[in-house]
Amino acid sequence: MPTFIIEREIAGADRLSANELKEISARSNQVVAGLGVPYKWLTSYVAGDKIYCVHEAESAEIVERHAREGGFPANKVTEVAAFIGPQTAGA
């Protein structure tokens, strides 16, 4: 299943309380459960006025549907072309 990076512009995202982040997470989980298609939220990063999310879905359209139904912005949805990290450098 393709992996997508979602950039969400949310003013003051880095100042959201733990409870507010918990509520957002719970809402996202509810929407995922109700989509009726394969979908997996892997992780999210809160940085400045943005939240960057990593999701697996069959298409960008389904990622955008998740955003609409959850009431979250999805300002930019980009399919991941490759994964790299320390492990890809070799020995």
mmCIF file of C-alpha atoms in Angstrom:
data_model
loop_
_atom_site.group_PDB
_atom_site.id
_atom_site.type_symbol
_atom_site.label_atom_id
_atom_site.label_comp_id
_atom_site.label_asym_id
_atom_site.label_seq_id
_atom_site.Cartn_x
_atom_site.Cartn_y
_atom_site.Cartn_z
ATOM 1 C CA MET A 1 0.000 0.000 0.000
ATOM 2 C CA PRO A 2 1.438 3.443 -0.862
ATOM 3 C CA THR A 3 2.716 5.727 1.895
ATOM 4 C CA PHE A 4 1.884 9.434 1.976
ATOM 5 C CA ILE A 5 3.266 12.465 3.795
ATOM 6 C CA ILE A 6 0.491 14.910 4.713
ATOM 7 C CA GLU A 7 1.380 18.508 5.544
ATOM 8 C CA ARG A 8 -1.259 20.148 7.711
ATOM 9 C CA GLU A 9 -1.026 23.883 8.366
ATOM 10 C CA ILE A 10 -2.416 24.561 11.840
ATOM 11 C CA ALA A 11 -1.544 27.884 13.449
ATOM 12 C CA GLY A 12 0.044 27.276 16.837
ATOM 13 C CA ALA A 13 0.256 23.511 16.358
ATOM 14 C CA ASP A 14 3.375 23.372 18.523
ATOM 15 C CA ARG A 15 1.412 24.963 21.364
ATOM 16 C CA LEU A 16 -1.475 22.483 21.343
ATOM 17 C CA SER A 17 -1.948 20.886 24.748
ATOM 18 C CA ALA A 18 -1.516 17.177 25.365
ATOM 19 C CA ASN A 19 -5.298 16.947 25.730
ATOM 20 C CA GLU A 20 -5.901 18.730 22.417
ATOM 21 C CA LEU A 21 -3.465 16.379 20.667
ATOM 22 C CA LYS A 22 -5.221 13.431 22.298
ATOM 23 C CA GLU A 23 -8.587 14.661 20.971
ATOM 24 C CA ILE A 24 -7.181 15.104 17.458
ATOM 25 C CA SER A 25 -5.688 11.608 17.611
ATOM 26 C CA ALA A 26 -8.956 10.087 18.784
ATOM 27 C CA ARG A 27 -10.879 11.819 15.990
ATOM 28 C CA SER A 28 -8.377 10.576 13.407
ATOM 29 C CA ASN A 29 -8.720 7.017 14.714
ATOM 30 C CA GLN A 30 -12.530 7.264 14.534
ATOM 31 C CA VAL A 31 -12.383 8.394 10.916
ATOM 32 C CA VAL A 32 -9.894 5.653 9.982
ATOM 33 C CA ALA A 33 -12.198 3.037 11.547
ATOM 34 C CA GLY A 34 -15.145 4.336 9.527
ATOM 35 C CA LEU A 35 -13.488 4.656 6.124
ATOM 36 C CA GLY A 36 -14.279 1.091 5.107
ATOM 37 C CA VAL A 37 -11.049 0.794 3.111
ATOM 38 C CA PRO A 38 -7.491 -0.177 4.032
ATOM 39 C CA TYR A 39 -5.894 2.786 5.797
ATOM 40 C CA LYS A 40 -3.158 3.086 8.399
ATOM 41 C CA TRP A 41 -1.934 6.116 10.312
ATOM 42 C CA LEU A 42 1.747 5.471 11.054
ATOM 43 C CA THR A 43 2.916 8.595 12.911
ATOM 44 C CA SER A 44 2.787 12.378 13.025
ATOM 45 C CA TYR A 45 5.253 15.126 13.860
ATOM 46 C CA VAL A 46 4.235 18.485 15.334
ATOM 47 C CA ALA A 47 6.600 21.281 14.290
ATOM 48 C CA GLY A 48 5.879 24.985 14.435
ATOM 49 C CA ASP A 49 2.613 25.771 12.691
ATOM 50 C CA LYS A 50 2.418 22.395 10.980
ATOM 51 C CA ILE A 51 1.696 18.763 11.640
ATOM 52 C CA TYR A 52 3.360 16.281 9.301
ATOM 53 C CA CYS A 53 1.597 12.931 9.155
ATOM 54 C CA VAL A 54 2.647 9.623 7.624
ATOM 55 C CA HIS A 55 -0.235 7.459 6.456
ATOM 56 C CA GLU A 56 -0.654 4.382 4.278
ATOM 57 C CA ALA A 57 -3.619 4.390 1.919
ATOM 58 C CA GLU A 58 -4.602 3.135 -1.498
ATOM 59 C CA SER A 59 -4.605 6.682 -2.945
ATOM 60 C CA ALA A 60 -4.162 10.371 -2.212
ATOM 61 C CA GLU A 61 -7.921 10.745 -2.668
ATOM 62 C CA ILE A 62 -8.541 8.488 0.331
ATOM 63 C CA VAL A 63 -6.044 10.504 2.395
ATOM 64 C CA GLU A 64 -7.956 13.657 1.431
ATOM 65 C CA ARG A 65 -11.241 11.955 2.355
ATOM 66 C CA HIS A 66 -9.813 11.143 5.805
ATOM 67 C CA ALA A 67 -8.919 14.830 6.209
ATOM 68 C CA ARG A 68 -12.364 16.055 5.125
ATOM 69 C CA GLU A 69 -14.250 13.635 7.351
ATOM 70 C CA GLY A 70 -11.998 14.413 10.313
ATOM 71 C CA GLY A 71 -12.113 18.165 9.832
ATOM 72 C CA PHE A 72 -8.323 18.308 9.441
ATOM 73 C CA PRO A 73 -6.501 20.367 6.825
ATOM 74 C CA ALA A 74 -4.473 18.435 4.267
ATOM 75 C CA ASN A 75 -2.636 21.284 2.609
ATOM 76 C CA LYS A 76 -0.235 19.014 0.757
ATOM 77 C CA VAL A 77 -0.399 15.248 0.189
ATOM 78 C CA THR A 78 2.692 13.647 -1.336
ATOM 79 C CA GLU A 79 3.289 9.995 -2.109
ATOM 80 C CA VAL A 80 6.576 8.674 -0.734
ATOM 81 C CA ALA A 81 8.898 7.495 -3.516
ATOM 82 C CA ALA A 82 11.509 5.763 -1.330
ATOM 83 C CA PHE A 83 12.615 5.260 2.258
ATOM 84 C CA ILE A 84 16.171 6.059 3.335
ATOM 85 C CA GLY A 85 17.967 6.259 6.638
ATOM 86 C CA PRO A 86 21.149 5.163 8.377
ATOM 87 C CA GLN A 87 20.417 1.553 7.427
ATOM 88 C CA THR A 88 20.478 2.324 3.691
ATOM 89 C CA ALA A 89 24.081 3.583 3.878
ATOM 90 C CA GLY A 90 25.473 0.071 4.195
ATOM 91 C CA ALA A 91 28.278 -1.085 6.421
#
